[in-house]
Amino acid sequence: MRSREQYIESLRDGREVYFKGQRVPDVTVHPELRLAVEHAAIDYDMAHDPEWRALAVDERDGKPVSFYYQLPKSGADLLRRSQLIEAATMLGGTLVVLIKEIGSDALFALHVVAHELDQRKGTRYLERVRAFYDHVKDNDLALSVAQTDVKGDRSKSPLEQEHPDYYLRIVGETAEGIIVRGAKVHTSVSVNSNEVIVLPTRAMKQDEAAYAVAFAIPLNTKGVKLITSAYGAHHGDSAFDAPLASKHRMMETLTVFDDVLVPHQRVFLKGEWEFAGELAKSFVEFHRFTAISYKLPLVDGLVGAALLMTEYNGLERAKHVQDKLARLISYAETLRALIRLAAAECETGPLGIAVPKTLVVNMAKLHFATNFHQMLAYVQDITGGLIATGPSEADLENPETGKWVRRYLGGRKGVAVEDRLKAINLVKELTATDFAGYQAVLAIHAEGSIEAEKLAMVREHDAARCLSLAKRLAGIGPNQ
Amino acid sequence: MRSREQYIESLRDGREVYFKGQRVPDVTVHPELRLAVEHAAIDYDMAHDPEWRALAVDERDGKPVSFYYQLPKSGADLLRRSQLIEAATMLGGTLVVLIKEIGSDALFALHVVAHELDQRKGTRYLERVRAFYDHVKDNDLALSVAQTDVKGDRSKSPLEQEHPDYYLRIVGETAEGIIVRGAKVHTSVSVNSNEVIVLPTRAMKQDEAAYAVAFAIPLNTKGVKLITSAYGAHHGDSAFDAPLASKHRMMETLTVFDDVLVPHQRVFLKGEWEFAGELAKSFVEFHRFTAISYKLPLVDGLVGAALLMTEYNGLERAKHVQDKLARLISYAETLRALIRLAAAECETGPLGIAVPKTLVVNMAKLHFATNFHQMLAYVQDITGGLIATGPSEADLENPETGKWVRRYLGGRKGVAVEDRLKAINLVKELTATDFAGYQAVLAIHAEGSIEAEKLAMVREHDAARCLSLAKRLAGIGPNQ
Amino acid sequence: MRSREQYIESLRDGREVYFKGQRVPDVTVHPELRLAVEHAAIDYDMAHDPEWRALAVDERDGKPVSFYYQLPKSGADLLRRSQLIEAATMLGGTLVVLIKEIGSDALFALHVVAHELDQRKGTRYLERVRAFYDHVKDNDLALSVAQTDVKGDRSKSPLEQEHPDYYLRIVGETAEGIIVRGAKVHTSVSVNSNEVIVLPTRAMKQDEAAYAVAFAIPLNTKGVKLITSAYGAHHGDSAFDAPLASKHRMMETLTVFDDVLVPHQRVFLKGEWEFAGELAKSFVEFHRFTAISYKLPLVDGLVGAALLMTEYNGLERAKHVQDKLARLISYAETLRALIRLAAAECETGPLGIAVPKTLVVNMAKLHFATNFHQMLAYVQDITGGLIATGPSEADLENPETGKWVRRYLGGRKGVAVEDRLKAINLVKELTATDFAGYQAVLAIHAEGSIEAEKLAMVREHDAARCLSLAKRLAGIGPNQ
Amino acid sequence: MRSREQYIESLRDGREVYFKGQRVPDVTVHPELRLAVEHAAIDYDMAHDPEWRALAVDERDGKPVSFYYQLPKSGADLLRRSQLIEAATMLGGTLVVLIKEIGSDALFALHVVAHELDQRKGTRYLERVRAFYDHVKDNDLALSVAQTDVKGDRSKSPLEQEHPDYYLRIVGETAEGIIVRGAKVHTSVSVNSNEVIVLPTRAMKQDEAAYAVAFAIPLNTKGVKLITSAYGAHHGDSAFDAPLASKHRMMETLTVFDDVLVPHQRVFLKGEWEFAGELAKSFVEFHRFTAISYKLPLVDGLVGAALLMTEYNGLERAKHVQDKLARLISYAETLRALIRLAAAECETGPLGIAVPKTLVVNMAKLHFATNFHQMLAYVQDITGGLIATGPSEADLENPETGKWVRRYLGGRKGVAVEDRLKAINLVKELTATDFAGYQAVLAIHAEGSIEAEKLAMVREHDAARCLSLAKRLAGIGPNQ
């Protein structure tokens, strides 16, 4: 199990990273990217922290490995995985750590699909997947996953686009490996992980076989260019003013593959177009379970912040506040309940891998995503306008302004002004800053779209049971 | 275990029942009330039906008893109870059978509260509860529960009302028992059950001790008057036109207690005002689990009817239909998921009785109740205007009209016109008739109000966990 | 201007009407259909009632004619038309009278489209439309409109169906006129109007020219068969128990055209397929303004019933009731506001006919339709479970039951029990009976579907203004 | 009419302003506050801009004055006022300019209430109001309004708080004027206006007379301290990355009154506690009309951005996008419709001042506020995850990264990558940054709370009309 220091050191490998148009020579010391590195290091800290080690580390196979990298075999494994993700995200200030979560989701999917592919096609991809999996597990690596193609015109397929590279594709092959060209967007934690797993974004047709490609490579591979989004830069804020964003950060890149050579041993799909959709879907289904798990500290944080502001503002007896609290609680606890059930009612697939119940996972994700923005409104309502008009830490520190802030911005008797302002600042970050906006955009777009979740639900639902019931009730059928 | 015939015979006991202002001499032969009796008999049929016996009958104590009357001791018991309720309601055409469901909920609550009362007050109510419970179980009785007082002005307490009888109360006591006066509303299945259990409707204060009363008596007890609601009379309809209401019926009464003598052995609360609220609440919590269980065939029926009409109308590819189906599925399956979790995560209370997790039960009930009406709109939307403008069975039967109906009211090729019309009639009854209205009013009012469910959720929620998380995130507290 | 008696007499014309499979020899004396006739007669009463004459009758052209049949020339005309529709529907117990409303909508559309068609094609349809219009106006006729084809498989066009008659079409032509075959559904007031106007249901393509047909004929024309829906029969109920349905009724038919001869003078579209969609759309746009106008007594009735029950139940100070009232008020008053604005901001089209602002009309309709079911839930919530469990008038009348009903079903002091029960019965009919179901299905399906309203809004919206603003804000464009 | 330069110069008056704990010697040159000054100067530019002068300047009294400062006398005046506010806010990048809007709202309310107060109490406040009004109008001043008290424990009244200054109050009186002590929060544009009008925040009781105080003073008055909120600082961003926030800014202060002397001539309420609530309410009602007017560019901006991204992403034919566009359009256009109607149906009060129809204004405000957050979700959904993960202008400028951005982040053919990124950046600022959060918090809290709007609606609604209708429908009353 690597230490925080080993992890950080491993990122100083010459990778080609850009931030605001500037090449970043060392991500571990860049003022903004450093935040992302520190945030990710939470994962390595947990493995060595007595409080979390039992949850984070698995020793069932004789040697300690990260529990993220254990293939889940039961509902209990999935529940523990969910709890581990929740704990890490809580330590991450409601922001998922992700450097093992997403990669393990991809590894699980690669196992399942490679197995099926080998069965059906006589290929030997599973061996390669297992070799890469052992490499990752044994070296306790941090992983990112690049899936979403840049897509161009969304009404067109890969071959109909203005140029053929709007979806990543194979452009050549040598004795050493394949050559890939294209770009992926929304690649999270790519600047601070060790390897990137690349997966197809959608199903492909026969003439799109060049786009059916999956592989894994180190992030310092020649030709891989990481153009980081500067959205949400807060590295200068104080912990008082920005309790979350001042310490926690996740970064995404436009990830360019400029004719990159991928060694054969690292290629997991190469033109088997019938499996592109299956692999995309399998990854997303695992990843949505991760997603709903890492949302828990966020939704509980919203509930907790609302409860705290209710208390600090003296609003316990206001009926409309009770109503809003009930809606917040229902929102958060329905998510939690569905997660628990998705784990408990998992289905065991090929290789004994436990798959969280897909219908329930998608219900949970849709529930989270379609109600999130309204929940922000309730928390803002209970908190008050000071979210947007309150003073900063510096105003407290200057005695000339601090005395007025202390005199006038108290709430209920007995509550320290500092605590009330801290609570308001938490609400600010959860609902009304770049940090909040980031979470809101993730709610809508991460781990597949809302429409994709609806489709998955209709597909996974037991229509036969309901149709049969309806026919029985209506008196339709042979026995009526 | 009684047979259907024994049950029906047991109702011919001289009870004082009125329907549309007329005394009903025999409920088992009255054209409208008969429907309710037949519907309730489903319960007795199940115990003797090989398909359902294993679910409905419990033999763990050596002799067969109705599983409804087994005190639940585990999540598995609760789940089986839920499945039994679901199955009976399915056979009941989406209408709960209720003659054991509600009574057993009251019995469970009486056990729990009598135990606590005896512990705290040195009384011996539990003995009486157990004796009554054995009587019910051994004789396989049908039970109703009268809880909701008529209330008068809802902004006033019992003693502030225009007269003192707006809440049922003790008005005297003799060597044989207590004398009670008042009336309860919404008493379901009272016309066709054997005994009625009477419970307080709310918490009482010290000076309201006379209103803190609970007991059980046979429905032919002198002074008990059952004034039945005539709402939703459909006994003349054909099974084609009204597949549900023509066969299934539940009836409520205004239940008047005209100075009724209740034997001491049947009194379970007599002035211990501190326990009135507890008893009301405990019953409601058990009963809400019953409620969410018996809603399953209704919500699955809505989903199934929508799927069927999608198919019959040729709408599979309409995107807006997919969207509405996804919302219906999410609605129904979230309810199902929460029920399963409420059972699985039950808490075992006094006497080893398993209590479904109250927070989750209330979330499920609120979810069901607050979205129900909107779901009707989606099903109506998919089905089409023929719900309100379609022909009746008689139009099919007359060849002169039947030929046109058959020619013109087909949908997708291959679907029989009769089947399409049957499906439309099912939607009609689920969404747009008195039967549908009855279900909708129940959704809002049965088993406690929407506002009561919100309060229960706020009360049962783990606020401490969320407050602690919020403080941690905000940096509030001794360690910050 | 005809009298009620003249109107009723005019319906005894040998028309071929069926109810529950039975031929109805005289609609004016049939127990159920009579209700619909009486309801429609409200229109003729108003013209002779001093309270309403000024609103209902127009004398601007020298002789009194029904204001419904005046071509609207201004916003003021449209507002008066809306007020007339509202008043008639109020007298109709929230049920639209419709025998002139819908026909005049069709006549307005026929004027507009015939004018355009004549301009573009050199035809002379406008003459025919005007002749028919004068006939209707001069004779103060009652009209129905048959538009919705039976459609069969909704994923298929007319020619792709199992048989060619799923959409009404021209099957021949003689010297006297054209021969039409097919059937329409949802034809309201056909059993009790004088003439039926037939319009296409959708746009047609060139090879579907036979389906592009519009005309008007008397309802006793040979080959016209009216198969009435029996849904919602309440003719035996008392005014106390069913204050609305016992007196007010609208009926729909499956309207069969069994090779019906339509005289040439009465044909308004005959194969000009390019205008089928335009005519369908133009009618619907006029008709949606009628629709939102006639919804006002219904939504105000819901608000009023909620206010009344709030008072009768003593709930004025309950915060959640205030919240629900605010939502109901917002719902009803937004509808009213949009109607007023749609009239005020009308656009004057060909022939000087004022067209209500289409965007706003569709917004109003969508607002009404998509929130209606939820509003029913609020009114039910405020009213209480007695909607479904309360006694009937007969229970009040029998002294034995009446004394208990009077003693126990009072609410707030000072409110007569009869009044409280009447108010509850009103809520029952507005929210929980066949009558309510009829209104709910109309909300979803009448005057075009919810999806059609959305499409109309997107089409009518001033996208250019918003796009230009967005570009300006984003700094996109030549001047940036 | 002042020029931009005169306005800016007028702010260099020694006022005591703090930002992040630092005294700001000159607000016109401070990097962050300067933005607010420049933004406000839009108002002065408009008066001299040929494009806007006719709208912004009124010459009806012979000399040009700002139209904001004309007392509205008709619906046409109110509509023009609304259009002026909309235009200024559009120029302000969706951010209200406010330096005359809010002050004139206060002046209108002061006229109305001073008139009534003088009538009832024999005071002579109206003279003072008029004198101040002339001063403002003649000198074309910029105004702020301080209304919201800091409140402390919201469950307690002013005298029950931990100290007596949680609401601003009169603490003394001299020959020159009154001495006031306390603080107000959320005071917008106080750092860059000339005078501040202070109003009570709520109704007061007799023993709270010291809290019933209203007045106006210059912002450099001794003892007035302005502690500015640093929330949303974006002064370093480029116009490409932050098209709105880089140029537009409004700032709020905690406004402390440290025993400030207010000259008698500037006091408009001094202890007449019965009028405190009336003044608070009157101001808010005028101000809510301003509020809904200035929301128009924001909601149209959301619609326009969604339309633009639909086009740029090639999503025109996606049904779910059409659905979301319809919801956005309905949201924006309902707001616009209600504004127009509120102006058209205004009521003329004392002194001939036209008051926008209060019921409709509150409906509009509630509609805006309760749906705003959900609308953000729709725009985010249509736009895509690049909101949070896209590159910055610097990435475009560096050729090394720019070539990849240009190659891969195009959308539909023919759309420049720069334009697509600009559109995405607009969505970012409208939905997912501090700037968006600021707008969202304003949506919930500015111009009174959501609950206050509901109360106003219930109060202003014509309950009598609806009650009368309900009674008529139910058959309740003397004539039944």
Short mmCIF file of C-alpha atoms in Angstrom, two decimals, chain A residues 30-317:
data_model
loop_
_atom_site.label_atom_id
_atom_site.label_comp_id
_atom_site.label_asym_id
_atom_site.label_seq_id
_atom_site.Cartn_x
_atom_site.Cartn_y
_atom_site.Cartn_z
CA HIS A 30 1.30 23.97 -9.10
CA PRO A 31 -0.87 26.20 -6.86
CA GLU A 32 -4.17 25.00 -8.30
CA LEU A 33 -3.37 21.45 -9.39
CA ARG A 34 -1.72 20.82 -6.06
CA LEU A 35 -5.15 21.04 -4.48
CA ALA A 36 -6.32 18.16 -6.63
CA VAL A 37 -3.25 16.12 -5.74
CA GLU A 38 -3.75 16.75 -2.02
CA HIS A 39 -7.41 15.90 -2.30
CA ALA A 40 -6.64 12.60 -4.02
CA ALA A 41 -4.05 11.75 -1.38
CA ILE A 42 -6.95 11.28 1.05
CA ASP A 43 -7.25 7.82 -0.42
CA TYR A 44 -3.70 6.89 0.53
CA ASP A 45 -4.06 8.46 3.97
CA MET A 46 -7.10 6.33 4.73
CA ALA A 47 -5.20 3.11 4.16
CA HIS A 48 -2.77 4.11 6.86
CA ASP A 49 -5.22 5.72 9.26
CA PRO A 50 -6.36 3.44 12.08
CA GLU A 51 -9.83 4.98 11.87
CA TRP A 52 -10.32 3.90 8.26
CA ARG A 53 -7.90 1.10 7.59
CA ALA A 54 -10.36 -1.70 8.35
CA LEU A 55 -12.74 -0.26 5.80
CA ALA A 56 -10.20 0.73 3.17
CA VAL A 57 -7.82 -2.19 3.19
CA ASP A 58 -8.60 -5.79 2.38
CA GLU A 59 -6.40 -8.61 3.49
CA ARG A 60 -8.52 -11.57 2.51
CA ASP A 61 -5.96 -12.75 -0.03
CA GLY A 62 -3.12 -12.69 2.44
CA LYS A 63 -1.63 -9.31 1.67
CA PRO A 64 -3.14 -5.88 2.13
CA VAL A 65 -4.70 -4.38 -0.96
CA SER A 66 -6.99 -1.48 -1.48
CA PHE A 67 -10.57 -2.63 -1.04
CA TYR A 68 -11.53 -0.64 -4.13
CA TYR A 69 -9.60 -3.13 -6.19
CA GLN A 70 -11.29 -6.23 -4.87
CA LEU A 71 -13.80 -7.68 -7.30
CA PRO A 72 -17.11 -7.55 -5.39
CA LYS A 73 -18.55 -10.99 -4.87
CA SER A 74 -21.62 -10.30 -2.75
CA GLY A 75 -24.08 -7.68 -1.57
CA ALA A 76 -21.94 -7.27 1.54
CA ASP A 77 -18.92 -6.41 -0.63
CA LEU A 78 -20.97 -3.86 -2.54
CA LEU A 79 -22.28 -2.33 0.66
CA ARG A 80 -18.75 -2.05 2.04
CA ARG A 81 -17.60 -0.55 -1.23
CA SER A 82 -20.41 1.99 -0.98
CA GLN A 83 -19.48 2.80 2.61
CA LEU A 84 -15.82 3.21 1.67
CA ILE A 85 -16.74 5.59 -1.13
CA GLU A 86 -19.03 7.50 1.22
CA ALA A 87 -16.34 7.81 3.89
CA ALA A 88 -13.68 8.97 1.45
CA THR A 89 -16.05 11.54 -0.02
CA MET A 90 -16.95 12.77 3.44
CA LEU A 91 -13.24 13.28 4.16
CA GLY A 92 -13.08 14.94 0.75
CA GLY A 93 -15.54 17.61 1.77
CA THR A 94 -18.43 16.17 -0.33
CA LEU A 95 -16.13 15.84 -3.33
CA VAL A 96 -15.44 12.32 -4.52
CA VAL A 97 -11.79 11.26 -4.38
CA LEU A 98 -12.23 9.05 -7.47
CA ILE A 99 -8.70 7.91 -8.16
CA LYS A 100 -9.65 4.30 -7.43
CA GLU A 101 -13.43 4.42 -7.62
CA ILE A 102 -13.77 5.06 -11.31
CA GLY A 103 -10.86 2.90 -12.36
CA SER A 104 -12.15 -0.09 -10.47
CA ASP A 105 -15.57 0.37 -12.08
CA ALA A 106 -13.83 0.17 -15.45
CA LEU A 107 -11.83 -2.88 -14.37
CA PHE A 108 -14.98 -4.69 -13.24
CA ALA A 109 -16.62 -3.97 -16.57
CA LEU A 110 -13.53 -5.05 -18.50
CA HIS A 111 -13.50 -8.37 -16.65
CA VAL A 112 -17.15 -9.02 -17.45
CA VAL A 113 -17.00 -7.99 -21.09
CA ALA A 114 -13.61 -9.53 -21.86
CA HIS A 115 -14.90 -12.80 -20.46
CA GLU A 116 -17.95 -12.69 -22.67
CA LEU A 117 -15.96 -11.55 -25.68
CA ASP A 118 -13.46 -14.36 -25.26
CA GLN A 119 -16.31 -16.86 -24.93
CA ARG A 120 -18.00 -15.64 -28.04
CA LYS A 121 -15.04 -14.78 -30.23
CA GLY A 122 -12.27 -17.03 -28.99
CA THR A 123 -10.11 -14.01 -28.19
CA ARG A 124 -7.88 -13.84 -25.10
CA TYR A 125 -8.61 -10.41 -23.72
CA LEU A 126 -9.38 -11.58 -20.20
CA GLU A 127 -5.73 -12.50 -19.68
CA ARG A 128 -4.69 -8.95 -20.56
CA VAL A 129 -7.35 -7.45 -18.31
CA ARG A 130 -6.21 -9.62 -15.43
CA ALA A 131 -2.58 -8.73 -15.98
CA PHE A 132 -3.38 -5.04 -15.93
CA TYR A 133 -5.64 -5.51 -12.93
CA ASP A 134 -2.84 -7.24 -11.01
CA HIS A 135 -0.45 -4.48 -11.95
CA VAL A 136 -2.82 -1.85 -10.64
CA LYS A 137 -3.68 -3.71 -7.46
CA ASP A 138 -0.13 -4.76 -6.65
CA ASN A 139 1.22 -1.26 -7.18
CA ASP A 140 -1.76 0.49 -5.54
CA LEU A 141 -2.11 2.77 -8.53
CA ALA A 142 -4.36 5.76 -9.10
CA LEU A 143 -6.51 5.46 -12.20
CA SER A 144 -8.55 7.72 -14.41
CA VAL A 145 -11.03 6.72 -17.09
CA ALA A 146 -11.53 8.51 -20.40
CA GLN A 147 -14.82 7.61 -21.97
CA THR A 148 -16.79 10.54 -23.36
CA ASP A 149 -15.80 11.36 -26.92
CA VAL A 150 -15.98 14.98 -28.01
CA LYS A 151 -18.80 13.98 -30.37
CA GLY A 152 -19.08 17.08 -32.56
CA ASP A 153 -22.61 17.23 -33.95
CA ARG A 154 -24.64 15.08 -31.64
CA SER A 155 -27.19 14.25 -34.29
CA LYS A 156 -24.52 12.49 -36.35
CA SER A 157 -22.65 9.21 -36.00
CA PRO A 158 -18.82 9.03 -35.95
CA LEU A 159 -18.48 8.66 -39.72
CA GLU A 160 -20.93 11.44 -40.53
CA GLN A 161 -18.98 14.11 -38.65
CA GLU A 162 -17.06 16.96 -40.20
CA HIS A 163 -13.83 15.03 -39.64
CA PRO A 164 -13.31 11.40 -38.63
CA ASP A 165 -11.66 12.14 -35.28
CA TYR A 166 -14.64 13.40 -33.32
CA TYR A 167 -14.67 9.93 -31.83
CA LEU A 168 -11.38 8.31 -30.80
CA ARG A 169 -10.26 5.60 -33.22
CA ILE A 170 -7.55 3.26 -34.30
CA VAL A 171 -5.51 4.78 -37.11
CA GLY A 172 -2.77 2.22 -37.42
CA GLU A 173 -1.08 -0.84 -36.01
CA THR A 174 2.53 -1.89 -35.60
CA ALA A 175 4.35 -4.82 -34.10
CA GLU A 176 4.39 -3.00 -30.77
CA GLY A 177 0.79 -2.02 -30.66
CA ILE A 178 -1.99 0.06 -32.10
CA ILE A 179 -1.96 3.76 -32.92
CA VAL A 180 -4.96 5.76 -31.65
CA ARG A 181 -6.11 9.28 -32.51
CA GLY A 182 -8.84 11.47 -31.08
CA ALA A 183 -9.80 13.15 -27.87
CA LYS A 184 -11.95 12.54 -24.83
CA VAL A 185 -13.62 15.17 -22.66
CA HIS A 186 -14.55 15.28 -18.99
CA THR A 187 -11.63 13.05 -18.01
CA SER A 188 -11.58 13.43 -14.24
CA VAL A 189 -8.40 13.03 -12.15
CA SER A 190 -6.29 12.46 -15.25
CA VAL A 191 -3.74 15.06 -14.11
CA ASN A 192 -3.17 13.21 -10.87
CA SER A 193 -3.55 9.52 -11.59
CA ASN A 194 -1.02 7.02 -12.84
CA GLU A 195 -2.83 5.37 -15.69
CA VAL A 196 -5.83 6.14 -17.83
CA ILE A 197 -8.27 3.51 -19.01
CA VAL A 198 -9.92 4.40 -22.30
CA LEU A 199 -13.37 3.03 -23.11
CA PRO A 200 -15.81 3.53 -26.00
CA THR A 201 -18.59 6.01 -25.40
CA ARG A 202 -21.38 4.25 -27.27
CA ALA A 203 -22.41 1.27 -29.36
CA MET A 204 -20.75 1.07 -32.77
CA LYS A 205 -21.83 -0.42 -36.08
CA GLN A 206 -19.80 -2.68 -38.32
CA ASP A 207 -18.36 0.12 -40.43
CA GLU A 208 -17.40 1.94 -37.25
CA ALA A 209 -15.14 -0.90 -36.07
CA ALA A 210 -12.12 1.42 -35.87
CA TYR A 211 -13.96 3.27 -33.11
CA ALA A 212 -14.47 0.11 -31.05
CA VAL A 213 -11.35 0.38 -28.96
CA ALA A 214 -10.43 0.10 -25.29
CA PHE A 215 -7.05 0.19 -23.60
CA ALA A 216 -5.00 1.46 -20.69
CA ILE A 217 -1.77 3.46 -20.68
CA PRO A 218 0.34 5.51 -18.29
CA LEU A 219 -0.43 9.22 -18.35
CA ASN A 220 3.08 10.16 -19.38
CA THR A 221 2.74 8.16 -22.60
CA LYS A 222 4.01 10.11 -25.56
CA GLY A 223 1.25 11.95 -27.39
CA VAL A 224 -1.16 12.12 -24.48
CA LYS A 225 -1.94 15.79 -23.81
CA LEU A 226 -4.00 16.92 -20.84
CA ILE A 227 -5.69 20.30 -21.23
CA THR A 228 -7.08 21.05 -17.81
CA SER A 229 -10.23 23.04 -17.17
CA ALA A 230 -9.64 26.12 -15.05
CA TYR A 231 -13.25 26.24 -13.89
CA GLY A 232 -13.65 26.75 -10.18
CA ALA A 233 -10.19 27.96 -9.19
CA HIS A 234 -10.26 28.77 -5.47
CA HIS A 235 -6.75 28.09 -4.27
CA GLY A 236 -6.44 31.48 -2.63
CA ASP A 237 -9.51 31.31 -0.44
CA SER A 238 -9.40 30.81 3.29
CA ALA A 239 -10.81 27.73 4.98
CA PHE A 240 -13.24 30.00 6.78
CA ASP A 241 -14.63 31.57 3.62
CA ALA A 242 -14.46 28.43 1.50
CA PRO A 243 -14.39 25.44 3.84
CA LEU A 244 -14.69 22.98 0.97
CA ALA A 245 -13.14 24.51 -2.13
CA SER A 246 -10.09 25.84 -0.31
CA LYS A 247 -9.08 22.25 0.38
CA HIS A 248 -10.81 20.00 -2.10
CA ARG A 249 -10.55 19.90 -5.84
CA MET A 250 -11.14 17.57 -8.71
CA MET A 251 -9.92 18.46 -12.18
CA GLU A 252 -11.01 17.44 -15.63
CA THR A 253 -9.13 17.51 -18.88
CA LEU A 254 -9.67 17.54 -22.56
CA THR A 255 -7.53 14.48 -23.14
CA VAL A 256 -5.89 14.47 -26.55
CA PHE A 257 -4.48 11.32 -28.12
CA ASP A 258 -2.08 12.57 -30.75
CA ASP A 259 -1.38 9.29 -32.58
CA VAL A 260 -0.52 7.46 -29.41
CA LEU A 261 1.04 4.00 -29.48
CA VAL A 262 -0.70 1.51 -27.20
CA PRO A 263 1.15 -1.75 -26.57
CA HIS A 264 -0.85 -4.83 -27.55
CA GLN A 265 -0.85 -6.14 -23.99
CA ARG A 266 -2.77 -3.07 -22.94
CA VAL A 267 -5.45 -3.26 -25.63
CA PHE A 268 -8.79 -4.67 -24.40
CA LEU A 269 -10.99 -4.10 -27.43
CA LYS A 270 -9.78 -3.73 -30.98
CA GLY A 271 -12.46 -3.53 -33.59
CA GLU A 272 -14.96 -5.98 -32.06
CA TRP A 273 -17.67 -3.43 -32.70
CA GLU A 274 -20.49 -5.62 -31.33
CA PHE A 275 -18.99 -5.21 -27.85
CA ALA A 276 -18.43 -1.47 -27.81
CA GLY A 277 -21.92 -0.71 -26.54
CA GLU A 278 -21.81 -3.55 -24.06
CA LEU A 279 -18.54 -2.32 -22.58
CA ALA A 280 -19.77 1.28 -22.41
CA LYS A 281 -22.95 0.16 -20.70
CA SER A 282 -21.30 -2.27 -18.30
CA PHE A 283 -18.86 0.40 -17.11
CA VAL A 284 -21.63 2.95 -16.67
CA GLU A 285 -23.76 0.57 -14.65
CA PHE A 286 -20.92 -0.11 -12.21
CA HIS A 287 -20.04 3.54 -12.18
CA ARG A 288 -23.57 4.70 -11.39
CA PHE A 289 -23.42 2.68 -8.19
CA THR A 290 -20.21 4.53 -7.33
CA ALA A 291 -21.93 7.75 -8.23
CA ILE A 292 -24.91 7.34 -5.97
CA SER A 293 -22.61 6.27 -3.17
CA TYR A 294 -20.42 9.34 -3.41
CA LYS A 295 -23.47 11.61 -3.45
CA LEU A 296 -24.35 10.66 0.11
CA PRO A 297 -22.09 13.15 1.93
CA LEU A 298 -23.34 15.86 -0.41
CA VAL A 299 -27.03 15.23 0.23
CA ASP A 300 -26.49 14.59 3.93
CA GLY A 301 -24.42 17.77 4.00
CA LEU A 302 -27.36 19.67 2.53
CA VAL A 303 -29.71 18.20 5.11
CA GLY A 304 -27.25 18.86 7.92
CA ALA A 305 -26.62 22.42 6.80
CA ALA A 306 -30.36 23.04 6.66
CA LEU A 307 -30.82 21.63 10.15
CA LEU A 308 -27.93 23.73 11.43
CA MET A 309 -29.27 26.94 9.93
CA THR A 310 -32.73 26.14 11.26
CA GLU A 311 -31.21 25.99 14.71
CA TYR A 312 -28.92 29.00 14.32
CA ASN A 313 -31.69 31.17 12.88
CA GLY A 314 -34.25 30.10 15.49
CA LEU A 315 -36.59 28.59 12.92
CA GLU A 316 -37.47 25.27 14.57
CA ARG A 317 -41.12 26.15 14.90
#
